[in-house]
PDB file of C-alpha atoms in Angstrom:
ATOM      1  CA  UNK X 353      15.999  34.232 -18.712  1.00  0.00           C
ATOM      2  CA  UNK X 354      13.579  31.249 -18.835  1.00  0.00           C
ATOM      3  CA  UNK X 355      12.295  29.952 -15.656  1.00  0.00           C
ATOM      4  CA  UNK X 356      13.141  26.454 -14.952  1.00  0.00           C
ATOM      5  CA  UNK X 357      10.357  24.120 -15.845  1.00  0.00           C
ATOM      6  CA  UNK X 358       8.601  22.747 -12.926  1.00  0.00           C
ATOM      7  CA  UNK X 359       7.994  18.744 -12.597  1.00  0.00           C
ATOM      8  CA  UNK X 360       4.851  17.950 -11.734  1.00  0.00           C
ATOM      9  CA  UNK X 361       4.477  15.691  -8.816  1.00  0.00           C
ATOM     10  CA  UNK X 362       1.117  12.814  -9.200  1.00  0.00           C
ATOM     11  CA  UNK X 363      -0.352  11.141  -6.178  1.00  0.00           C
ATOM     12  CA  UNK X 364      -2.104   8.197  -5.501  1.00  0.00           C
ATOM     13  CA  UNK X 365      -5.519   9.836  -6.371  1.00  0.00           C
ATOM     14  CA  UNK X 366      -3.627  10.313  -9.905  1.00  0.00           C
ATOM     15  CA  UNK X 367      -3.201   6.976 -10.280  1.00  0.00           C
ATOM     16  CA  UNK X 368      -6.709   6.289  -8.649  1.00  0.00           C
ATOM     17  CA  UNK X 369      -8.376   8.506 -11.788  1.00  0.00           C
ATOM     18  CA  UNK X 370      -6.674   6.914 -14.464  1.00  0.00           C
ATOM     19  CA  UNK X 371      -9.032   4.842 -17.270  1.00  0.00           C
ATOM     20  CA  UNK X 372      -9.684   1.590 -16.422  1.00  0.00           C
ATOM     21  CA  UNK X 373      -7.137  -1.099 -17.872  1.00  0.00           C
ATOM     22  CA  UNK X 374      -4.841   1.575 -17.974  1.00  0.00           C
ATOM     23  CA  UNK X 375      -2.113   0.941 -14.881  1.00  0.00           C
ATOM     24  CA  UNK X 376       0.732   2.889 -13.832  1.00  0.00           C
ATOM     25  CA  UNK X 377       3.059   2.630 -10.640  1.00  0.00           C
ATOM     26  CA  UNK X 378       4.209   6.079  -8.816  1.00  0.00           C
ATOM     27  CA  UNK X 379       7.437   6.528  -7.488  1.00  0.00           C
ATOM     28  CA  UNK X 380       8.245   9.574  -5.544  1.00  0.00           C
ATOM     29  CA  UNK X 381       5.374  11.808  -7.526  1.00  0.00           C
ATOM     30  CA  UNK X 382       6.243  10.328 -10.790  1.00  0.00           C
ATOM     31  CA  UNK X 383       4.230   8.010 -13.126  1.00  0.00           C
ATOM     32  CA  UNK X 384       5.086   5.188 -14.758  1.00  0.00           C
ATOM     33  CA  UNK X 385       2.758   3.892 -17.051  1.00  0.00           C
ATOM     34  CA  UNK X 386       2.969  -0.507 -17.196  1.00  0.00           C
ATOM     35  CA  UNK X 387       2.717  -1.753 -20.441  1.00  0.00           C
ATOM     36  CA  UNK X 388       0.504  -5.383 -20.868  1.00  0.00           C
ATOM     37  CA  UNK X 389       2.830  -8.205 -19.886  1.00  0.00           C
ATOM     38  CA  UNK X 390       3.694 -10.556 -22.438  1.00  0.00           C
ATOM     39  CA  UNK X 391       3.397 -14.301 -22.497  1.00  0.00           C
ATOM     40  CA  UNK X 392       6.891 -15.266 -20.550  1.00  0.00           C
ATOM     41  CA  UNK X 393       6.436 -13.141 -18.365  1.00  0.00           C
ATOM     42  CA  UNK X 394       3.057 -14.086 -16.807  1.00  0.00           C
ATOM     43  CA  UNK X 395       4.370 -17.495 -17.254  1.00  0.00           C
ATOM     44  CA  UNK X 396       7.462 -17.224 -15.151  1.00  0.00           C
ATOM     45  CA  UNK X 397       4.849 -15.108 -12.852  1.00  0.00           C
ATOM     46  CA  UNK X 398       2.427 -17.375 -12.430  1.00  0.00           C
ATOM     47  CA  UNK X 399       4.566 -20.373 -11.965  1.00  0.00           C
ATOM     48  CA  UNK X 400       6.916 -18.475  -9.150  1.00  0.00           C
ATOM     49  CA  UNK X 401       3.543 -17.289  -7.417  1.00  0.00           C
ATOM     50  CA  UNK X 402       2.194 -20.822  -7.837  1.00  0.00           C
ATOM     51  CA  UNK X 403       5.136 -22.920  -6.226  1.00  0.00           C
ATOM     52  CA  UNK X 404       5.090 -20.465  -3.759  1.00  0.00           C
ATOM     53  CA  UNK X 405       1.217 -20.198  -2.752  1.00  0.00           C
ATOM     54  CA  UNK X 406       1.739 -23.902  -2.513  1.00  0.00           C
ATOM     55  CA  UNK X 407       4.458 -24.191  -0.370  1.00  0.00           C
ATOM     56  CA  UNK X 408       3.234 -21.652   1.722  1.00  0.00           C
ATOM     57  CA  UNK X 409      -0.056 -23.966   2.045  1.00  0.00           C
ATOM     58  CA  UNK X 410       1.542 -26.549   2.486  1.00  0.00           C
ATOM     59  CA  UNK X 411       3.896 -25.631   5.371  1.00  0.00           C
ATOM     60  CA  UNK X 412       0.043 -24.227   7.464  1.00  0.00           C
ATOM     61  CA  UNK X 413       2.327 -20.588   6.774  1.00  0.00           C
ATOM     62  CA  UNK X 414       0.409 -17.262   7.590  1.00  0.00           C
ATOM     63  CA  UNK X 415       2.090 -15.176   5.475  1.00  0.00           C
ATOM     64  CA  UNK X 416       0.188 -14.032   2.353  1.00  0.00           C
ATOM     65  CA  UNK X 417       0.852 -14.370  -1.240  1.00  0.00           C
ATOM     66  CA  UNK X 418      -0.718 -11.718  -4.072  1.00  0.00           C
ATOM     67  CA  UNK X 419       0.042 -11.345  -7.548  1.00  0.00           C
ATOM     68  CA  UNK X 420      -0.110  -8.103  -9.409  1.00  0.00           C
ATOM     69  CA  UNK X 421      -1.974  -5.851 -10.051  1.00  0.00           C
ATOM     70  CA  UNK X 422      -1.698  -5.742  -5.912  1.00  0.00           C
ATOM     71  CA  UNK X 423      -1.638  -2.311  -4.550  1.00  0.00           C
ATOM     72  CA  UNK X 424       1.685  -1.641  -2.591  1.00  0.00           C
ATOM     73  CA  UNK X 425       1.602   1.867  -0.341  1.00  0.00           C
ATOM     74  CA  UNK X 426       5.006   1.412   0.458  1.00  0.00           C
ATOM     75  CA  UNK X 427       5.993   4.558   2.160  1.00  0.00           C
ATOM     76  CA  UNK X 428       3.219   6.353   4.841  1.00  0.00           C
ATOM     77  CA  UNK X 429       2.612   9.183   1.979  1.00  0.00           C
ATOM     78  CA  UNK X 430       0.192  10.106  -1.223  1.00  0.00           C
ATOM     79  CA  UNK X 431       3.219  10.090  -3.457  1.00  0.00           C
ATOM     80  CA  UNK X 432       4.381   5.838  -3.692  1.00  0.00           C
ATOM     81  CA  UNK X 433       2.454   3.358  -5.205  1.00  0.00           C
ATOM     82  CA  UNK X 434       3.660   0.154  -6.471  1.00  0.00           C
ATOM     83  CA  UNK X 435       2.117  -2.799  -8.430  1.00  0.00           C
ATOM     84  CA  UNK X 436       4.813  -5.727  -7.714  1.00  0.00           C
ATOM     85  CA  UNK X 437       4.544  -8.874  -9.717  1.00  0.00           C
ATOM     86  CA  UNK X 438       4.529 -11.545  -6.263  1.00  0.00           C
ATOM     87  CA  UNK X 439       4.216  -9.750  -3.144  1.00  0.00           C
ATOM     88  CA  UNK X 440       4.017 -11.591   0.050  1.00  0.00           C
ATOM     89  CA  UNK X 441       3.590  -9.961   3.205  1.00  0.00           C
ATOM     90  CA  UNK X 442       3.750 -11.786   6.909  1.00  0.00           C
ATOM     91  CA  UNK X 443       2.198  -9.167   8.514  1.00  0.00           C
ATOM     92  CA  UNK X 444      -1.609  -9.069   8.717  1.00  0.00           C
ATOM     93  CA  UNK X 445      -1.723  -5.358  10.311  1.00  0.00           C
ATOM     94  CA  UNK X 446      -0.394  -4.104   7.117  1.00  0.00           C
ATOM     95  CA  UNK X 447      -3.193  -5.446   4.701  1.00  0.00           C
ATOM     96  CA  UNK X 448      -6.495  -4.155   3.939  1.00  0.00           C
ATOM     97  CA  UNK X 449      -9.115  -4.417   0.982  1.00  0.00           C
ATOM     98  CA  UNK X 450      -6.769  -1.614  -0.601  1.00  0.00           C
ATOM     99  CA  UNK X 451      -3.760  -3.659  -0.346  1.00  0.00           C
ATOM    100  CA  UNK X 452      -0.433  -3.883   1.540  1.00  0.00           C
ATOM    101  CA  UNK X 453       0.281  -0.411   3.668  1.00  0.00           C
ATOM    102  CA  UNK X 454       4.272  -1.043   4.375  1.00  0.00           C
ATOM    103  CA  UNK X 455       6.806  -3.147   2.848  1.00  0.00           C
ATOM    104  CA  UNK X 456       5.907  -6.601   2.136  1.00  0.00           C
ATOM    105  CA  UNK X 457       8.692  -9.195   3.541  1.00  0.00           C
ATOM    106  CA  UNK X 458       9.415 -10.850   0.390  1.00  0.00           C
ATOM    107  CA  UNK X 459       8.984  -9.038  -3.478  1.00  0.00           C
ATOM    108  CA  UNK X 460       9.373 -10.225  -7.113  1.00  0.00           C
ATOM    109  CA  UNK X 461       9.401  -8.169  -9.993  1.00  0.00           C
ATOM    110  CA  UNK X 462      10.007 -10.197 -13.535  1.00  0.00           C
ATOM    111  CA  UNK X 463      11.806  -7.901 -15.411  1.00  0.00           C
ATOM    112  CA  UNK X 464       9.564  -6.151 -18.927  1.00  0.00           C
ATOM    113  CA  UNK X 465      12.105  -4.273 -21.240  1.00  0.00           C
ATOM    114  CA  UNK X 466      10.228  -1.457 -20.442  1.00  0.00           C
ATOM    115  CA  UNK X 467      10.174  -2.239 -16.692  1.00  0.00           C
ATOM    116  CA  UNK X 468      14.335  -2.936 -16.444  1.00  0.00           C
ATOM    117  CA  UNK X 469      15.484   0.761 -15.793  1.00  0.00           C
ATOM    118  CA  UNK X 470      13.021   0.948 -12.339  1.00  0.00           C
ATOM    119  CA  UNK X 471      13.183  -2.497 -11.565  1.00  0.00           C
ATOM    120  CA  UNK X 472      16.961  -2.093 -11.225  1.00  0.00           C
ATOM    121  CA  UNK X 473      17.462   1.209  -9.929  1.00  0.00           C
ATOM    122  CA  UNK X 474      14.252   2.910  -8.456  1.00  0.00           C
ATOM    123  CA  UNK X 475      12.756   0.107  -6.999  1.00  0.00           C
ATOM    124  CA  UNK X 476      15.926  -1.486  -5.715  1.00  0.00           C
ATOM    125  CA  UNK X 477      16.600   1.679  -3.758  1.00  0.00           C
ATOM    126  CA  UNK X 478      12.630   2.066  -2.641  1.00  0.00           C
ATOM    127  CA  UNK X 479      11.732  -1.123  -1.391  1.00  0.00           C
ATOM    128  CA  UNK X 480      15.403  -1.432   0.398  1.00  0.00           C
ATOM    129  CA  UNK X 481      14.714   1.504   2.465  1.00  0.00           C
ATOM    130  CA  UNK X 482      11.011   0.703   2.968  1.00  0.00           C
ATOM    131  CA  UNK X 483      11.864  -2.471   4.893  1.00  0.00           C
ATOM    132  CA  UNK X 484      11.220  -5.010   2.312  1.00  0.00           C
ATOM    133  CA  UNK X 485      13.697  -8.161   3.349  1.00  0.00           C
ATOM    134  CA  UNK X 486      14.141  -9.942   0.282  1.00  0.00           C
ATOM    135  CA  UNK X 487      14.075  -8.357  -3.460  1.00  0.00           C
ATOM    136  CA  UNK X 488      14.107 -10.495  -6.759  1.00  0.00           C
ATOM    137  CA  UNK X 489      14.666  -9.362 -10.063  1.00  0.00           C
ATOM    138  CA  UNK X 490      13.969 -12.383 -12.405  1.00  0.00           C
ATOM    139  CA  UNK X 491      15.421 -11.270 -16.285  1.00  0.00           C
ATOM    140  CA  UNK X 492      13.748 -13.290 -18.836  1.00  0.00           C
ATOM    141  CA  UNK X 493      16.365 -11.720 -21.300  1.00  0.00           C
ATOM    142  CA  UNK X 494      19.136 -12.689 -19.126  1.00  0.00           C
ATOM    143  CA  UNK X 495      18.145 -15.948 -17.827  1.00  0.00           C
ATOM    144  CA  UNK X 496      18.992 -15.295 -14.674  1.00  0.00           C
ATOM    145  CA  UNK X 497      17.417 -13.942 -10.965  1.00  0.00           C
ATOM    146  CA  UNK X 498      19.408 -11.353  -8.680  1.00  0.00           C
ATOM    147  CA  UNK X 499      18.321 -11.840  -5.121  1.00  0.00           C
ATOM    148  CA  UNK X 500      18.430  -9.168  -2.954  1.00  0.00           C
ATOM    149  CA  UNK X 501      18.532 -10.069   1.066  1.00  0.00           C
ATOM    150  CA  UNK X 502      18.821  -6.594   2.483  1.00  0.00           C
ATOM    151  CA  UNK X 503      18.499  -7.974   6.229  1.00  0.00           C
ATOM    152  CA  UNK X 504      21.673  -9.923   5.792  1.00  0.00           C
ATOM    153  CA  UNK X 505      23.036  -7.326   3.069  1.00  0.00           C
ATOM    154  CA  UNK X 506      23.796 -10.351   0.516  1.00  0.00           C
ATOM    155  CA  UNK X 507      23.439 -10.057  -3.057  1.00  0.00           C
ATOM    156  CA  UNK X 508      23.478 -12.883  -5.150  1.00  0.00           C
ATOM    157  CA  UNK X 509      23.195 -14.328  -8.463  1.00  0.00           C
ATOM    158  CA  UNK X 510      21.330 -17.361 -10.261  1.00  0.00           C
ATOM    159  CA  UNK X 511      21.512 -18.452 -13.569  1.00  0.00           C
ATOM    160  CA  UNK X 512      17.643 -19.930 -14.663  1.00  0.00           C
ATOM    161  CA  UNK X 513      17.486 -23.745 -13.673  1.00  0.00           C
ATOM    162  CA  UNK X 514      19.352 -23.405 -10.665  1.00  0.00           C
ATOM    163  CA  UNK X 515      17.737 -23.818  -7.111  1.00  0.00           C
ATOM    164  CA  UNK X 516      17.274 -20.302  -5.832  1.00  0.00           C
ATOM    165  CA  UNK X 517      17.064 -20.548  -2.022  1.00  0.00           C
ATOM    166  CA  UNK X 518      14.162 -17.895   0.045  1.00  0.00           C
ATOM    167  CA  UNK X 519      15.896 -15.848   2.504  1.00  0.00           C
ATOM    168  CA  UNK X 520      12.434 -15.921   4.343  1.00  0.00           C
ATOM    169  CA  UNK X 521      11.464 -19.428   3.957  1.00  0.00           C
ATOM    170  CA  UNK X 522      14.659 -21.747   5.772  1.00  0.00           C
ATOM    171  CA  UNK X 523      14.857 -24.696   3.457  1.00  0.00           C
ATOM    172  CA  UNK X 524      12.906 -23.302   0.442  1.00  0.00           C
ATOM    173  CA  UNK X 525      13.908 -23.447  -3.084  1.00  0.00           C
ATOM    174  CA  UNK X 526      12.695 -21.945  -5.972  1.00  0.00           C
ATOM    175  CA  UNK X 527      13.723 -23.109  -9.646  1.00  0.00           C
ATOM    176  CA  UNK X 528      13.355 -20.165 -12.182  1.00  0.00           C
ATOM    177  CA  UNK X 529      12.721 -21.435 -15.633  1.00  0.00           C
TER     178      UNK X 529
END
């Protein structure tokens, strides 16, 4: 009888060891090596984590904005590390020169084919029970941004081009292109 083949679980000094240039994200002991992000997306990256760094300027707001790679220790264990795309986080206490220890309020992931399955499913589930508040998943390929608002338990739809309101931000609107 074969023995049943036993997964091994990685930790953030896995991920800590790896070449440089090469990143991965861990979720629940697994890797999950990132491949380089094309063109669109670090356009559509950029541009959200622009209009947002702005208006977060603008408004004298203390909540901070950081684009990947930003180290996200999102549970208080060796076995979770995420690289979101815009992360911003309200609460000082929770950042350090490592990065953000907690759930940031607010999270955008732009959607890589090779990123869809966990930006979907794994991360979905992770960051809801971690505490994040709001979760977007913008989908170049489908032109269109889910928001997640898991304090008011809303899920919602936007096709690209239409004004995609914050949940965190009252007032604040967001036009994915």
């Amino acid at each position: 009888m074969d023995a049943l083949r036993k997964e091994e679980i990685y930790t953030i000094d896995d991920i800590y060891a790896l070449p440089d240039g090469e990143r991965a994200e861990l979720i629940d002991g697994k890797i999950y090596y990132m491949a380089p992000p094309s063109r669109t997306h670090q356009r559509i990256s950029g541009k959200l984590y622009q209009t947002i760094a702005n208006y977060i300027d603008s408004t004298g707001g203390e909540c901070e904005i950081y684009a990947a790679p930003f180290a996200v220790f999102l549970n208080d264990d060796d076995i979770n590390y995420l690289e979101p795309d815009i992360s911003v986080i309200c609460d000082q206490s929770k950042l350090d020169d490592k990065g953000c220890h907690g759930a940031p309020d607010w999270v955008i992931e732009v959607v890589s084919p090779s990123s869809k399955p966990r930006d979907y499913m794994a991360k979905l589930f992770k960051y809801r029970n971690a505490g994040v508040m709001e979760y977007w998943i913008v989908d170049p390929d489908k032109q269109m941004t889910m928001v997640y608002g898991f304090e008011k338990d809303i899920v919602e739809q936007y096709n690209f081009g239409e004004d995609v309101p914050s949940g965190i931000y009252e007032g604040f609107v967001i036009k994915v292109e």
